[in-house]
């Protein structure tokens, strides 16, 4: 056996570094995790969201995040079973909001942002909802026909 063959034999039988031993399993674990996550998103998608646009779906989530369901019953919004305010079932069909505000998208957005502007005695709190969030919330509420 010549010197080159002995060096090659030693290199092939030499222990690998710790990094070399952990890189492949770590990469495999990350790939498996990514595939599992992608599968979970596809398999567990909410059928109620499948027909919604991005802004409508975001509005649905915002209604939950802002706690609107603590006071209102809102179809499609998790845990929205409140009975302090009126139920928002079929809110898009109503002629008025709060009995006096014309039910149009822009007025509903303004109502959500600043309800006391329309009715200083309303029990609806000012939740500091921004314009973009109010627009998305209304996009979802207008799906409730």
PDB file of C-alpha atoms in Angstrom:
ATOM      1  CA  UNK A   1       0.000   0.000   0.000  1.00  0.00           C
ATOM      2  CA  UNK A   2       1.477   3.314  -1.013  1.00  0.00           C
ATOM      3  CA  UNK A   3       1.352   6.521   0.952  1.00  0.00           C
ATOM      4  CA  UNK A   4      -1.639   7.988  -0.992  1.00  0.00           C
ATOM      5  CA  UNK A   5      -3.687   4.869  -0.349  1.00  0.00           C
ATOM      6  CA  UNK A   6      -2.870   4.954   3.384  1.00  0.00           C
ATOM      7  CA  UNK A   7      -3.892   8.658   3.624  1.00  0.00           C
ATOM      8  CA  UNK A   8      -7.158   7.952   1.794  1.00  0.00           C
ATOM      9  CA  UNK A   9      -7.848   4.982   4.059  1.00  0.00           C
ATOM     10  CA  UNK A  10      -7.195   7.052   7.175  1.00  0.00           C
ATOM     11  CA  UNK A  11      -9.412   9.882   5.917  1.00  0.00           C
ATOM     12  CA  UNK A  12     -12.306   7.540   5.210  1.00  0.00           C
ATOM     13  CA  UNK A  13     -12.048   5.828   8.582  1.00  0.00           C
ATOM     14  CA  UNK A  14     -11.321   8.979  10.612  1.00  0.00           C
ATOM     15  CA  UNK A  15     -14.113  10.054  12.913  1.00  0.00           C
ATOM     16  CA  UNK A  16     -16.225  12.873  11.517  1.00  0.00           C
ATOM     17  CA  UNK A  17     -16.591  16.129  13.333  1.00  0.00           C
ATOM     18  CA  UNK A  18     -19.651  16.620  15.529  1.00  0.00           C
ATOM     19  CA  UNK A  19     -21.040  19.202  13.085  1.00  0.00           C
ATOM     20  CA  UNK A  20     -20.927  16.709  10.238  1.00  0.00           C
ATOM     21  CA  UNK A  21     -22.875  14.173  12.323  1.00  0.00           C
ATOM     22  CA  UNK A  22     -25.613  16.633  13.330  1.00  0.00           C
ATOM     23  CA  UNK A  23     -26.133  18.579  10.103  1.00  0.00           C
ATOM     24  CA  UNK A  24     -27.973  15.883   8.168  1.00  0.00           C
ATOM     25  CA  UNK A  25     -30.379  14.906  10.970  1.00  0.00           C
ATOM     26  CA  UNK A  26     -31.038  18.567  11.768  1.00  0.00           C
ATOM     27  CA  UNK A  27     -31.781  19.370   8.114  1.00  0.00           C
ATOM     28  CA  UNK A  28     -34.079  16.341   7.922  1.00  0.00           C
ATOM     29  CA  UNK A  29     -35.883  17.397  11.114  1.00  0.00           C
ATOM     30  CA  UNK A  30     -36.403  20.921   9.766  1.00  0.00           C
ATOM     31  CA  UNK A  31     -37.716  19.567   6.474  1.00  0.00           C
ATOM     32  CA  UNK A  32     -40.079  17.199   8.305  1.00  0.00           C
ATOM     33  CA  UNK A  33     -41.321  20.047  10.507  1.00  0.00           C
ATOM     34  CA  UNK A  34     -41.927  22.295   7.487  1.00  0.00           C
ATOM     35  CA  UNK A  35     -43.839  19.547   5.675  1.00  0.00           C
ATOM     36  CA  UNK A  36     -45.930  18.791   8.763  1.00  0.00           C
ATOM     37  CA  UNK A  37     -46.768  22.478   9.162  1.00  0.00           C
ATOM     38  CA  UNK A  38     -47.766  22.811   5.500  1.00  0.00           C
ATOM     39  CA  UNK A  39     -49.907  19.686   5.743  1.00  0.00           C
ATOM     40  CA  UNK A  40     -51.586  20.928   8.919  1.00  0.00           C
ATOM     41  CA  UNK A  41     -52.448  24.243   7.289  1.00  0.00           C
ATOM     42  CA  UNK A  42     -53.996  22.519   4.310  1.00  0.00           C
ATOM     43  CA  UNK A  43     -55.791  19.797   6.230  1.00  0.00           C
ATOM     44  CA  UNK A  44     -57.144  21.974   9.025  1.00  0.00           C
ATOM     45  CA  UNK A  45     -58.248  24.978   7.031  1.00  0.00           C
ATOM     46  CA  UNK A  46     -61.490  26.440   8.301  1.00  0.00           C
ATOM     47  CA  UNK A  47     -64.273  25.849   5.752  1.00  0.00           C
ATOM     48  CA  UNK A  48     -65.920  29.088   6.896  1.00  0.00           C
ATOM     49  CA  UNK A  49     -62.884  30.996   5.635  1.00  0.00           C
ATOM     50  CA  UNK A  50     -62.672  29.348   2.215  1.00  0.00           C
ATOM     51  CA  UNK A  51     -65.163  31.705   0.554  1.00  0.00           C
ATOM     52  CA  UNK A  52     -63.831  34.889   2.173  1.00  0.00           C
ATOM     53  CA  UNK A  53     -61.492  37.413   0.607  1.00  0.00           C
ATOM     54  CA  UNK A  54     -58.306  38.276   2.478  1.00  0.00           C
ATOM     55  CA  UNK A  55     -59.827  41.424   3.995  1.00  0.00           C
ATOM     56  CA  UNK A  56     -63.004  39.585   5.030  1.00  0.00           C
ATOM     57  CA  UNK A  57     -60.986  36.790   6.666  1.00  0.00           C
ATOM     58  CA  UNK A  58     -58.796  39.352   8.396  1.00  0.00           C
ATOM     59  CA  UNK A  59     -61.885  41.222   9.581  1.00  0.00           C
ATOM     60  CA  UNK A  60     -63.274  38.021  11.072  1.00  0.00           C
ATOM     61  CA  UNK A  61     -60.073  37.536  13.030  1.00  0.00           C
ATOM     62  CA  UNK A  62     -59.990  41.183  14.094  1.00  0.00           C
ATOM     63  CA  UNK A  63     -63.530  40.951  15.466  1.00  0.00           C
ATOM     64  CA  UNK A  64     -62.278  38.140  17.666  1.00  0.00           C
ATOM     65  CA  UNK A  65     -59.046  39.915  18.655  1.00  0.00           C
ATOM     66  CA  UNK A  66     -60.797  43.144  19.619  1.00  0.00           C
ATOM     67  CA  UNK A  67     -63.229  41.162  21.786  1.00  0.00           C
ATOM     68  CA  UNK A  68     -66.360  42.182  19.909  1.00  0.00           C
ATOM     69  CA  UNK A  69     -67.908  38.823  20.771  1.00  0.00           C
ATOM     70  CA  UNK A  70     -67.850  39.704  24.455  1.00  0.00           C
ATOM     71  CA  UNK A  71     -70.857  41.949  23.778  1.00  0.00           C
ATOM     72  CA  UNK A  72     -72.224  40.687  20.439  1.00  0.00           C
ATOM     73  CA  UNK A  73     -73.185  37.368  18.935  1.00  0.00           C
ATOM     74  CA  UNK A  74     -71.298  37.222  15.646  1.00  0.00           C
ATOM     75  CA  UNK A  75     -71.713  34.210  13.351  1.00  0.00           C
ATOM     76  CA  UNK A  76     -68.399  32.688  12.308  1.00  0.00           C
ATOM     77  CA  UNK A  77     -66.371  34.398  15.032  1.00  0.00           C
ATOM     78  CA  UNK A  78     -65.027  32.103  17.737  1.00  0.00           C
ATOM     79  CA  UNK A  79     -66.600  32.591  21.170  1.00  0.00           C
ATOM     80  CA  UNK A  80     -68.717  35.529  19.982  1.00  0.00           C
ATOM     81  CA  UNK A  81     -71.787  34.847  22.086  1.00  0.00           C
ATOM     82  CA  UNK A  82     -72.259  38.123  23.921  1.00  0.00           C
ATOM     83  CA  UNK A  83     -75.698  39.478  24.677  1.00  0.00           C
ATOM     84  CA  UNK A  84     -74.925  43.004  25.878  1.00  0.00           C
ATOM     85  CA  UNK A  85     -75.106  44.510  22.393  1.00  0.00           C
ATOM     86  CA  UNK A  86     -77.372  43.400  19.574  1.00  0.00           C
ATOM     87  CA  UNK A  87     -76.553  40.204  17.692  1.00  0.00           C
ATOM     88  CA  UNK A  88     -74.769  40.965  14.445  1.00  0.00           C
ATOM     89  CA  UNK A  89     -76.469  38.123  12.607  1.00  0.00           C
ATOM     90  CA  UNK A  90     -77.688  39.541   9.273  1.00  0.00           C
ATOM     91  CA  UNK A  91     -76.246  42.974  10.116  1.00  0.00           C
ATOM     92  CA  UNK A  92     -75.696  43.670   6.412  1.00  0.00           C
ATOM     93  CA  UNK A  93     -79.489  43.589   5.864  1.00  0.00           C
ATOM     94  CA  UNK A  94     -80.289  46.227   8.460  1.00  0.00           C
ATOM     95  CA  UNK A  95     -81.321  49.710   7.448  1.00  0.00           C
ATOM     96  CA  UNK A  96     -79.841  51.390  10.527  1.00  0.00           C
ATOM     97  CA  UNK A  97     -77.035  50.782  12.991  1.00  0.00           C
ATOM     98  CA  UNK A  98     -77.858  51.547  16.626  1.00  0.00           C
ATOM     99  CA  UNK A  99     -81.326  52.571  15.515  1.00  0.00           C
ATOM    100  CA  UNK A 100     -80.226  55.839  13.894  1.00  0.00           C
ATOM    101  CA  UNK A 101     -77.047  55.533  11.823  1.00  0.00           C
ATOM    102  CA  UNK A 102     -77.614  54.643   8.158  1.00  0.00           C
ATOM    103  CA  UNK A 103     -76.146  51.207   7.500  1.00  0.00           C
ATOM    104  CA  UNK A 104     -73.530  51.854   4.835  1.00  0.00           C
ATOM    105  CA  UNK A 105     -69.983  50.548   4.772  1.00  0.00           C
ATOM    106  CA  UNK A 106     -68.419  53.921   5.461  1.00  0.00           C
ATOM    107  CA  UNK A 107     -70.749  54.749   8.357  1.00  0.00           C
ATOM    108  CA  UNK A 108     -70.261  51.307   9.889  1.00  0.00           C
ATOM    109  CA  UNK A 109     -66.480  51.822   9.690  1.00  0.00           C
ATOM    110  CA  UNK A 110     -66.866  55.199  11.410  1.00  0.00           C
ATOM    111  CA  UNK A 111     -69.181  53.697  14.040  1.00  0.00           C
ATOM    112  CA  UNK A 112     -66.642  50.987  14.862  1.00  0.00           C
ATOM    113  CA  UNK A 113     -63.855  53.578  15.122  1.00  0.00           C
ATOM    114  CA  UNK A 114     -65.746  56.144  17.189  1.00  0.00           C
ATOM    115  CA  UNK A 115     -69.223  55.092  18.347  1.00  0.00           C
ATOM    116  CA  UNK A 116     -69.635  58.048  20.719  1.00  0.00           C
ATOM    117  CA  UNK A 117     -69.429  60.396  17.730  1.00  0.00           C
ATOM    118  CA  UNK A 118     -72.816  59.086  16.626  1.00  0.00           C
ATOM    119  CA  UNK A 119     -74.341  58.432  20.027  1.00  0.00           C
ATOM    120  CA  UNK A 120     -72.664  59.911  23.122  1.00  0.00           C
ATOM    121  CA  UNK A 121     -74.785  57.656  25.361  1.00  0.00           C
ATOM    122  CA  UNK A 122     -73.970  54.386  23.609  1.00  0.00           C
ATOM    123  CA  UNK A 123     -72.592  51.568  25.723  1.00  0.00           C
ATOM    124  CA  UNK A 124     -70.300  50.531  22.879  1.00  0.00           C
ATOM    125  CA  UNK A 125     -66.744  51.311  23.960  1.00  0.00           C
ATOM    126  CA  UNK A 126     -64.146  53.086  21.866  1.00  0.00           C
ATOM    127  CA  UNK A 127     -61.710  50.237  21.239  1.00  0.00           C
ATOM    128  CA  UNK A 128     -59.241  52.432  19.336  1.00  0.00           C
ATOM    129  CA  UNK A 129     -59.821  50.510  16.104  1.00  0.00           C
ATOM    130  CA  UNK A 130     -57.802  51.970  13.256  1.00  0.00           C
ATOM    131  CA  UNK A 131     -59.194  52.759   9.820  1.00  0.00           C
ATOM    132  CA  UNK A 132     -57.718  49.710   8.059  1.00  0.00           C
ATOM    133  CA  UNK A 133     -58.893  47.352  10.793  1.00  0.00           C
ATOM    134  CA  UNK A 134     -62.390  48.855  10.761  1.00  0.00           C
ATOM    135  CA  UNK A 135     -62.525  48.457   6.986  1.00  0.00           C
ATOM    136  CA  UNK A 136     -61.647  44.747   7.263  1.00  0.00           C
ATOM    137  CA  UNK A 137     -64.130  44.227  10.105  1.00  0.00           C
ATOM    138  CA  UNK A 138     -66.880  45.766   8.009  1.00  0.00           C
ATOM    139  CA  UNK A 139     -65.841  43.622   5.031  1.00  0.00           C
ATOM    140  CA  UNK A 140     -66.568  40.558   7.163  1.00  0.00           C
ATOM    141  CA  UNK A 141     -69.733  41.958   8.752  1.00  0.00           C
ATOM    142  CA  UNK A 142     -71.115  42.690   5.303  1.00  0.00           C
ATOM    143  CA  UNK A 143     -70.909  38.964   4.502  1.00  0.00           C
ATOM    144  CA  UNK A 144     -73.558  38.397   7.211  1.00  0.00           C
ATOM    145  CA  UNK A 145     -76.703  38.682   5.114  1.00  0.00           C
TER     146      UNK A 145
END
